[in-house]
Amino acid sequence: MTLRVFVSCLAVACAALALAGCASLISPVDRLPPPPAGAVPTPEVVGAPAIRYFPEETADLHRDLEETFRRERAMNGFSADGVLPPSDFLALSGGGQNGAFGAGLLVGWSDHGDRPEFRIVTGVSTGALMAPFAFLGSKWDRTLTRLYTEVTSKDILNERNISAALFDDALADNLPLRQLVEANVTQEVIEALARESLRGRTLLIATTDLDSRRTVFWNLTLMAEVRTAGTLDLVRRILVASAAIPGELPPAMIDVAVDGKRYQEMHVDGGTTTQVFLLPRDVLLSDLAFRSRTIYVIRNARLHIPPREVPRSAVAIAGAAIASLIHTQGIGNLYQIAARAERDSSALRIAFIPDSFVLEGHDDFDRNYMNELFLQGYKMGRDGFPWMTAPP
């Protein structure tokens, strides 16, 4: 479903409401209430080992990252006060079907022969879906390739009747996406994440808690170490939630408890609050370990939106405005990462869809478009891409 179709459906639904005057008749889909604002203690996810952090509460994240560096030292026999070897970090942005670019770049980078092992990998939206396989390394490139060259919109969503805009939680059902994640994020993946966690590596995925309107960072590697019956299911739900475009795909409802009382959090696309991230601003890489660092950012989008005439209609204007907001947010996130890289004395490398790639998809998850974009990214990675060292 394209943004145009999505906005059109909402416009039609709103018009129907206005004409019928029936807003008071709409019943929202049932749910438990969200946790009370500022709940103490912090809500705990029910039935699964959730290890997560919030932008304004970074003490736990800082502690866990320090533990990963301690593990790295112990695993490799490095002294407690010595300088660690250079390290690399990878941030994967949102972008829907444009994730084919990042997937292709990573696979091509593997074939070029110098793709590093990243100490920390982060992912948002489509970047979250590819992040586990990017994190686990080139031996998972076949899975990464399949996810971005063989799927179509039918593998992601089932469109609902337009009345879903009034009476349901999304315009489409995400059962195909959930099945796709279940088929690829297996217990084998969980075991592999747990092994890498013991080596001092970290995988973070962002979702948006829509009730509190804040980003939530999930530590999938530490979660993978806790082998409970609910681990695999929760990891899958987080990945699906990170790609759940609000209104288009259903949110992930996550049961939590505070002092024994049950609530539900509504988690949607991490891109609602950030298009790409590395770490919250209060976490300084320079405080964690003495070493040189390189931060790689793959933006699954173009840096420039080509000008295009916008018809003088409410739907077209709304669609163009939303697209502009998303694009501008993504550019702003690049500048945030660049500022933090400079603050933490880290080198920065940025890749994005080049302006020379002019093909456009006919719909979301257009297989031909994704294959061509994957090939574009693959060639760039295979040929030794000259990464940008700063945002434009």
GROMACS .gro file of C-alpha atoms in nm:
model
  392
    1MET     CA    1   0.000   0.000   0.000
    2THR     CA    2   0.154   0.329  -0.106
    3LEU     CA    3   0.146   0.647   0.099
    4ARG     CA    4  -0.090   0.790  -0.165
    5VAL     CA    5  -0.338   0.504  -0.115
    6PHE     CA    6  -0.300   0.526   0.263
    7VAL     CA    7  -0.373   0.899   0.274
    8SER     CA    8  -0.658   0.857   0.023
    9CYS     CA    9  -0.824   0.593   0.239
   10LEU     CA   10  -0.801   0.813   0.546
   11ALA     CA   11  -0.940   1.109   0.352
   12VAL     CA   12  -1.236   0.905   0.229
   13ALA     CA   13  -1.300   0.775   0.579
   14CYS     CA   14  -1.289   1.123   0.731
   15ALA     CA   15  -1.523   1.253   0.462
   16ALA     CA   16  -1.764   0.971   0.535
   17LEU     CA   17  -1.758   1.061   0.903
   18ALA     CA   18  -1.820   1.426   0.835
   19LEU     CA   19  -2.112   1.352   0.604
   20ALA     CA   20  -2.272   1.095   0.826
   21GLY     CA   21  -2.203   1.273   1.154
   22CYS     CA   22  -2.140   0.935   1.314
   23ALA     CA   23  -1.810   0.989   1.493
   24SER     CA   24  -1.971   0.905   1.827
   25LEU     CA   25  -2.076   0.562   1.695
   26ILE     CA   26  -1.722   0.441   1.630
   27SER     CA   27  -1.599   0.185   1.883
   28PRO     CA   28  -1.221   0.148   1.915
   29VAL     CA   29  -1.068  -0.200   1.915
   30ASP     CA   30  -1.059  -0.333   2.271
   31ARG     CA   31  -0.736  -0.308   2.467
   32LEU     CA   32  -0.610  -0.285   2.823
   33PRO     CA   33  -0.521   0.067   2.940
   34PRO     CA   34  -0.161   0.186   2.901
   35PRO     CA   35   0.061   0.209   3.209
   36PRO     CA   36   0.010   0.530   3.406
   37ALA     CA   37   0.247   0.811   3.314
   38GLY     CA   38   0.567   0.796   3.516
   39ALA     CA   39   0.480   0.451   3.648
   40VAL     CA   40   0.710   0.334   3.928
   41PRO     CA   41   0.849   0.074   3.906
   42THR     CA   42   0.908   0.072   3.529
   43PRO     CA   43   0.652  -0.155   3.355
   44GLU     CA   44   0.777  -0.511   3.309
   45VAL     CA   45   0.687  -0.712   2.999
   46VAL     CA   46   0.477  -1.013   3.096
   47GLY     CA   47   0.602  -1.362   3.016
   48ALA     CA   48   0.923  -1.272   2.833
   49PRO     CA   49   1.273  -1.140   2.910
   50ALA     CA   50   1.245  -0.780   2.792
   51ILE     CA   51   1.565  -0.575   2.823
   52ARG     CA   52   1.490  -0.225   2.704
   53TYR     CA   53   1.582   0.137   2.756
   54PHE     CA   54   1.427   0.482   2.719
   55PRO     CA   55   1.590   0.802   2.588
   56GLU     CA   56   1.558   0.983   2.919
   57GLU     CA   57   1.668   0.683   3.132
   58THR     CA   58   2.007   0.565   3.008
   59ALA     CA   59   2.177   0.438   3.326
   60ASP     CA   60   2.081   0.075   3.252
   61LEU     CA   61   2.198   0.102   2.890
   62HIS     CA   62   2.529   0.251   3.000
   63ARG     CA   63   2.575  -0.030   3.252
   64ASP     CA   64   2.494  -0.299   2.994
   65LEU     CA   65   2.729  -0.150   2.736
   66GLU     CA   66   3.010  -0.139   2.991
   67GLU     CA   67   2.944  -0.509   3.052
   68THR     CA   68   2.976  -0.584   2.679
   69PHE     CA   69   3.319  -0.418   2.672
   70ARG     CA   70   3.422  -0.614   2.982
   71ARG     CA   71   3.319  -0.932   2.801
   72GLU     CA   72   3.518  -0.831   2.495
   73ARG     CA   73   3.827  -0.779   2.709
   74ALA     CA   74   3.782  -1.113   2.886
   75MET     CA   75   3.713  -1.305   2.565
   76ASN     CA   76   4.026  -1.171   2.394
   77GLY     CA   77   4.259  -1.148   2.694
   78PHE     CA   78   4.288  -0.768   2.684
   79SER     CA   79   4.397  -0.591   3.001
   80ALA     CA   80   4.136  -0.400   3.199
   81ASP     CA   81   4.299  -0.063   3.138
   82GLY     CA   82   4.452  -0.120   2.794
   83VAL     CA   83   4.344   0.032   2.463
   84LEU     CA   84   4.099  -0.190   2.276
   85PRO     CA   85   4.132  -0.254   1.901
   86PRO     CA   86   3.940  -0.023   1.662
   87SER     CA   87   3.568  -0.092   1.652
   88ASP     CA   88   3.288  -0.037   1.402
   89PHE     CA   89   2.922   0.048   1.455
   90LEU     CA   90   2.632   0.024   1.208
   91ALA     CA   91   2.302   0.216   1.205
   92LEU     CA   92   2.031   0.100   0.960
   93SER     CA   93   1.750   0.342   0.878
   94GLY     CA   94   1.386   0.294   0.791
   95GLY     CA   95   1.261   0.318   0.435
   96GLY     CA   96   1.015   0.038   0.353
   97GLN     CA   97   1.099  -0.128   0.022
   98ASN     CA   98   1.406   0.096  -0.001
   99GLY     CA   99   1.561  -0.141   0.250
  100ALA     CA  100   1.664  -0.336  -0.061
  101PHE     CA  101   1.938  -0.076  -0.104
  102GLY     CA  102   2.092  -0.141   0.238
  103ALA     CA  103   2.060  -0.517   0.199
  104GLY     CA  104   2.233  -0.506  -0.139
  105LEU     CA  105   2.509  -0.277  -0.008
  106LEU     CA  106   2.582  -0.515   0.280
  107VAL     CA  107   2.594  -0.823   0.055
  108GLY     CA  108   2.816  -0.642  -0.196
  109TRP     CA  109   3.038  -0.523   0.089
  110SER     CA  110   3.083  -0.887   0.193
  111ASP     CA  111   3.189  -0.979  -0.160
  112HIS     CA  112   3.434  -0.687  -0.167
  113GLY     CA  113   3.602  -0.860   0.125
  114ASP     CA  114   3.637  -0.588   0.389
  115ARG     CA  115   3.300  -0.574   0.562
  116PRO     CA  116   3.380  -0.544   0.934
  117GLU     CA  117   3.226  -0.721   1.230
  118PHE     CA  118   3.021  -0.450   1.402
  119ARG     CA  119   3.034  -0.412   1.780
  120ILE     CA  120   2.693  -0.243   1.787
  121VAL     CA  121   2.418  -0.261   1.523
  122THR     CA  122   2.096  -0.059   1.543
  123GLY     CA  123   1.784  -0.082   1.328
  124VAL     CA  124   1.456   0.102   1.271
  125SER     CA  125   1.157  -0.018   1.065
  126THR     CA  126   1.289  -0.197   0.755
  127GLY     CA  127   1.634  -0.147   0.909
  128ALA     CA  128   1.514  -0.348   1.208
  129LEU     CA  129   1.408  -0.637   0.985
  130MET     CA  130   1.753  -0.659   0.825
  131ALA     CA  131   1.949  -0.577   1.142
  132PRO     CA  132   1.974  -0.931   1.292
  133PHE     CA  133   2.122  -1.066   0.971
  134ALA     CA  134   2.351  -0.767   0.919
  135PHE     CA  135   2.464  -0.814   1.278
  136LEU     CA  136   2.532  -1.187   1.243
  137GLY     CA  137   2.758  -1.137   0.944
  138SER     CA  138   2.807  -1.240   0.583
  139LYS     CA  139   2.710  -1.605   0.633
  140TRP     CA  140   2.353  -1.476   0.664
  141ASP     CA  141   2.370  -1.281   0.337
  142ARG     CA  142   2.156  -1.538   0.158
  143THR     CA  143   1.870  -1.469   0.400
  144LEU     CA  144   1.921  -1.094   0.361
  145THR     CA  145   1.911  -1.129  -0.017
  146ARG     CA  146   1.596  -1.339  -0.013
  147LEU     CA  147   1.410  -1.096   0.212
  148TYR     CA  148   1.468  -0.804  -0.024
  149THR     CA  149   1.458  -0.964  -0.369
  150GLU     CA  150   1.183  -1.225  -0.346
  151VAL     CA  151   0.903  -1.056  -0.151
  152THR     CA  152   0.607  -0.858  -0.281
  153SER     CA  153   0.334  -0.662  -0.105
  154LYS     CA  154   0.144  -0.992  -0.062
  155ASP     CA  155   0.428  -1.109   0.163
  156ILE     CA  156   0.386  -0.803   0.385
  157LEU     CA  157   0.015  -0.723   0.419
  158ASN     CA  158  -0.343  -0.807   0.332
  159GLU     CA  159  -0.549  -0.499   0.257
  160ARG     CA  160  -0.873  -0.467   0.452
  161ASN     CA  161  -1.199  -0.307   0.350
  162ILE     CA  162  -1.198   0.073   0.362
  163SER     CA  163  -1.429   0.058   0.664
  164ALA     CA  164  -1.121  -0.061   0.859
  165ALA     CA  165  -1.019   0.305   0.877
  166LEU     CA  166  -1.323   0.359   1.100
  167PHE     CA  167  -1.365   0.036   1.290
  168ASP     CA  168  -1.025  -0.137   1.308
  169ASP     CA  169  -0.669  -0.060   1.417
  170ALA     CA  170  -0.519  -0.050   1.066
  171LEU     CA  171  -0.607  -0.042   0.698
  172ALA     CA  172  -0.426  -0.371   0.639
  173ASP     CA  173  -0.358  -0.695   0.823
  174ASN     CA  174   0.009  -0.783   0.881
  175LEU     CA  175  -0.031  -1.161   0.899
  176PRO     CA  176   0.196  -1.212   0.594
  177LEU     CA  177   0.471  -1.000   0.755
  178ARG     CA  178   0.440  -1.192   1.081
  179GLN     CA  179   0.469  -1.520   0.891
  180LEU     CA  180   0.771  -1.388   0.700
  181VAL     CA  181   0.944  -1.290   1.025
  182GLU     CA  182   0.857  -1.626   1.184
  183ALA     CA  183   1.005  -1.813   0.887
  184ASN     CA  184   1.335  -1.624   0.903
  185VAL     CA  185   1.383  -1.526   1.268
  186THR     CA  186   1.414  -1.875   1.411
  187GLN     CA  187   1.551  -2.029   1.728
  188GLU     CA  188   1.878  -2.067   1.538
  189VAL     CA  189   1.892  -1.689   1.504
  190ILE     CA  190   1.825  -1.646   1.877
  191GLU     CA  191   2.106  -1.886   1.962
  192ALA     CA  192   2.342  -1.703   1.727
  193LEU     CA  193   2.253  -1.365   1.885
  194ALA     CA  194   2.317  -1.509   2.231
  195ARG     CA  195   2.664  -1.632   2.130
  196GLU     CA  196   2.757  -1.291   1.992
  197SER     CA  197   2.628  -1.123   2.307
  198LEU     CA  198   2.872  -1.330   2.512
  199ARG     CA  199   3.149  -1.197   2.286
  200GLY     CA  200   3.058  -0.840   2.381
  201ARG     CA  201   2.844  -0.737   2.084
  202THR     CA  202   2.507  -0.558   2.093
  203LEU     CA  203   2.198  -0.542   1.869
  204LEU     CA  204   1.947  -0.264   1.944
  205ILE     CA  205   1.605  -0.223   1.778
  206ALA     CA  206   1.381   0.083   1.815
  207THR     CA  207   1.004   0.088   1.838
  208THR     CA  208   0.770   0.373   1.932
  209ASP     CA  209   0.544   0.347   2.236
  210LEU     CA  210   0.253   0.539   2.087
  211ASP     CA  211   0.076   0.610   2.417
  212SER     CA  212   0.381   0.778   2.571
  213ARG     CA  213   0.507   0.900   2.231
  214ARG     CA  214   0.864   0.798   2.305
  215THR     CA  215   1.125   0.573   2.150
  216VAL     CA  216   1.197   0.237   2.314
  217PHE     CA  217   1.532   0.067   2.253
  218TRP     CA  218   1.528  -0.314   2.281
  219ASN     CA  219   1.851  -0.505   2.347
  220LEU     CA  220   1.791  -0.821   2.144
  221THR     CA  221   2.132  -0.971   2.217
  222LEU     CA  222   2.094  -0.967   2.594
  223MET     CA  223   1.734  -1.085   2.557
  224ALA     CA  224   1.854  -1.378   2.346
  225GLU     CA  225   2.073  -1.495   2.634
  226VAL     CA  226   1.764  -1.547   2.852
  227ARG     CA  227   1.630  -1.871   2.711
  228THR     CA  228   1.267  -1.871   2.816
  229ALA     CA  229   0.965  -1.994   2.624
  230GLY     CA  230   0.865  -1.637   2.542
  231THR     CA  231   1.198  -1.507   2.410
  232LEU     CA  232   1.157  -1.597   2.043
  233ASP     CA  233   0.799  -1.470   2.027
  234LEU     CA  234   0.889  -1.136   2.187
  235VAL     CA  235   1.186  -1.080   1.953
  236ARG     CA  236   0.959  -1.146   1.656
  237ARG     CA  237   0.693  -0.908   1.789
  238ILE     CA  238   0.950  -0.633   1.838
  239LEU     CA  239   1.074  -0.667   1.479
  240VAL     CA  240   0.719  -0.661   1.343
  241ALA     CA  241   0.631  -0.366   1.568
  242SER     CA  242   0.929  -0.165   1.446
  243ALA     CA  243   0.791  -0.191   1.091
  244ALA     CA  244   0.425  -0.126   1.182
  245ILE     CA  245   0.337   0.198   1.000
  246PRO     CA  246   0.069   0.359   1.222
  247GLY     CA  247  -0.273   0.330   1.065
  248GLU     CA  248  -0.149   0.115   0.777
  249LEU     CA  249  -0.035  -0.193   0.974
  250PRO     CA  250  -0.164  -0.306   1.316
  251PRO     CA  251   0.035  -0.206   1.623
  252ALA     CA  252   0.198  -0.466   1.846
  253MET     CA  253   0.013  -0.480   2.177
  254ILE     CA  254   0.259  -0.580   2.448
  255ASP     CA  255   0.129  -0.689   2.788
  256VAL     CA  256   0.310  -0.529   3.081
  257ALA     CA  257   0.264  -0.518   3.456
  258VAL     CA  258   0.321  -0.258   3.726
  259ASP     CA  259   0.296  -0.375   4.089
  260GLY     CA  260   0.107  -0.682   3.973
  261LYS     CA  261  -0.154  -0.489   3.772
  262ARG     CA  262  -0.183  -0.560   3.398
  263TYR     CA  263  -0.161  -0.295   3.126
  264GLN     CA  264  -0.090  -0.288   2.754
  265GLU     CA  265   0.160  -0.083   2.560
  266MET     CA  266   0.096   0.000   2.194
  267HIS     CA  267   0.416  -0.026   1.990
  268VAL     CA  268   0.445   0.093   1.631
  269ASP     CA  269   0.707   0.181   1.369
  270GLY     CA  270   1.028   0.310   1.527
  271GLY     CA  271   1.041   0.557   1.239
  272THR     CA  272   0.754   0.746   1.403
  273THR     CA  273   1.008   0.896   1.643
  274THR     CA  274   1.344   0.838   1.471
  275GLN     CA  275   1.444   0.734   1.119
  276VAL     CA  276   1.790   0.615   1.225
  277PHE     CA  277   1.981   0.613   1.553
  278LEU     CA  278   2.301   0.496   1.714
  279LEU     CA  279   2.265   0.555   2.088
  280PRO     CA  280   2.075   0.804   2.306
  281ARG     CA  281   2.259   1.136   2.329
  282ASP     CA  282   2.350   1.086   2.696
  283VAL     CA  283   2.558   0.776   2.617
  284LEU     CA  284   2.912   0.876   2.520
  285LEU     CA  285   3.110   0.611   2.334
  286SER     CA  286   3.428   0.778   2.453
  287ASP     CA  287   3.331   0.701   2.814
  288LEU     CA  288   3.284   0.329   2.753
  289ALA     CA  289   3.629   0.221   2.632
  290PHE     CA  290   3.958   0.357   2.502
  291ARG     CA  291   3.964   0.282   2.129
  292SER     CA  292   3.916   0.437   1.786
  293ARG     CA  293   3.567   0.406   1.640
  294THR     CA  294   3.397   0.427   1.301
  295ILE     CA  295   3.020   0.476   1.274
  296TYR     CA  296   2.857   0.354   0.952
  297VAL     CA  297   2.510   0.482   0.866
  298ILE     CA  298   2.305   0.327   0.584
  299ARG     CA  299   2.016   0.552   0.490
  300ASN     CA  300   1.760   0.350   0.296
  301ALA     CA  301   1.640   0.657   0.112
  302ARG     CA  302   1.761   0.935  -0.113
  303LEU     CA  303   1.918   1.248   0.026
  304HIS     CA  304   1.722   1.465  -0.217
  305ILE     CA  305   1.355   1.437  -0.313
  306PRO     CA  306   1.317   1.534  -0.679
  307PRO     CA  307   1.068   1.817  -0.732
  308ARG     CA  308   0.727   1.707  -0.848
  309GLU     CA  309   0.408   1.901  -0.915
  310VAL     CA  310   0.151   1.853  -0.640
  311PRO     CA  311  -0.213   1.860  -0.755
  312ARG     CA  312  -0.429   2.111  -0.571
  313SER     CA  313  -0.628   1.859  -0.371
  314ALA     CA  314  -0.643   1.779  -0.001
  315VAL     CA  315  -0.523   1.419  -0.045
  316ALA     CA  316  -0.227   1.511  -0.269
  317ILE     CA  317  -0.122   1.798  -0.045
  318ALA     CA  318  -0.142   1.582   0.269
  319GLY     CA  319   0.057   1.302   0.104
  320ALA     CA  320   0.332   1.536  -0.016
  321ALA     CA  321   0.351   1.704   0.325
  322ILE     CA  322   0.384   1.371   0.510
  323ALA     CA  323   0.653   1.253   0.269
  324SER     CA  324   0.839   1.580   0.325
  325LEU     CA  325   0.815   1.546   0.702
  326ILE     CA  326   0.955   1.190   0.694
  327HIS     CA  327   1.238   1.294   0.463
  328THR     CA  328   1.330   1.597   0.672
  329GLN     CA  329   1.327   1.393   0.993
  330GLY     CA  330   1.568   1.143   0.836
  331ILE     CA  331   1.811   1.418   0.734
  332GLY     CA  332   1.790   1.565   1.084
  333ASN     CA  333   1.874   1.227   1.235
  334LEU     CA  334   2.186   1.211   1.016
  335TYR     CA  335   2.300   1.544   1.154
  336GLN     CA  336   2.235   1.424   1.510
  337ILE     CA  337   2.456   1.119   1.456
  338ALA     CA  338   2.721   1.336   1.291
  339ALA     CA  339   2.725   1.570   1.591
  340ARG     CA  340   2.759   1.280   1.832
  341ALA     CA  341   3.036   1.124   1.622
  342GLU     CA  342   3.230   1.449   1.644
  343ARG     CA  343   3.162   1.480   2.016
  344ASP     CA  344   3.281   1.123   2.079
  345SER     CA  345   3.584   1.153   1.848
  346SER     CA  346   3.449   0.887   1.611
  347ALA     CA  347   3.486   0.867   1.233
  348LEU     CA  348   3.160   0.881   1.035
  349ARG     CA  349   3.069   0.702   0.711
  350ILE     CA  350   2.731   0.753   0.536
  351ALA     CA  351   2.571   0.571   0.242
  352PHE     CA  352   2.239   0.649   0.072
  353ILE     CA  353   2.050   0.582  -0.251
  354PRO     CA  354   2.230   0.787  -0.519
  355ASP     CA  355   2.051   1.044  -0.731
  356SER     CA  356   2.156   0.844  -1.038
  357PHE     CA  357   1.905   0.572  -0.941
  358VAL     CA  358   1.590   0.709  -1.101
  359LEU     CA  359   1.363   0.403  -1.111
  360GLU     CA  360   1.041   0.436  -0.910
  361GLY     CA  361   0.825   0.158  -0.770
  362HIS     CA  362   0.466   0.124  -0.888
  363ASP     CA  363   0.354   0.024  -0.539
  364ASP     CA  364   0.505  -0.055  -0.202
  365PHE     CA  365   0.721  -0.369  -0.220
  366ASP     CA  366   0.739  -0.371  -0.598
  367ARG     CA  367   0.962  -0.673  -0.666
  368ASN     CA  368   1.115  -0.535  -0.985
  369TYR     CA  369   1.198  -0.205  -0.814
  370MET     CA  370   1.346  -0.383  -0.511
  371ASN     CA  371   1.559  -0.612  -0.727
  372GLU     CA  372   1.701  -0.318  -0.922
  373LEU     CA  373   1.765  -0.124  -0.601
  374PHE     CA  374   1.928  -0.427  -0.439
  375LEU     CA  375   2.154  -0.459  -0.743
  376GLN     CA  376   2.240  -0.088  -0.720
  377GLY     CA  377   2.343  -0.127  -0.355
  378TYR     CA  378   2.525  -0.453  -0.429
  379LYS     CA  379   2.740  -0.297  -0.702
  380MET     CA  380   2.828  -0.005  -0.477
  381GLY     CA  381   2.936  -0.237  -0.196
  382ARG     CA  382   3.119  -0.483  -0.423
  383ASP     CA  383   3.312  -0.207  -0.600
  384GLY     CA  384   3.430  -0.042  -0.277
  385PHE     CA  385   3.188   0.241  -0.209
  386PRO     CA  386   3.349   0.581  -0.125
  387TRP     CA  387   3.144   0.657   0.186
  388MET     CA  388   3.053   1.017   0.266
  389THR     CA  389   3.226   1.140   0.580
  390ALA     CA  390   2.963   1.398   0.674
  391PRO     CA  391   2.598   1.477   0.597
  392PRO     CA  392   2.538   1.716   0.304
   0.00000   0.00000   0.00000
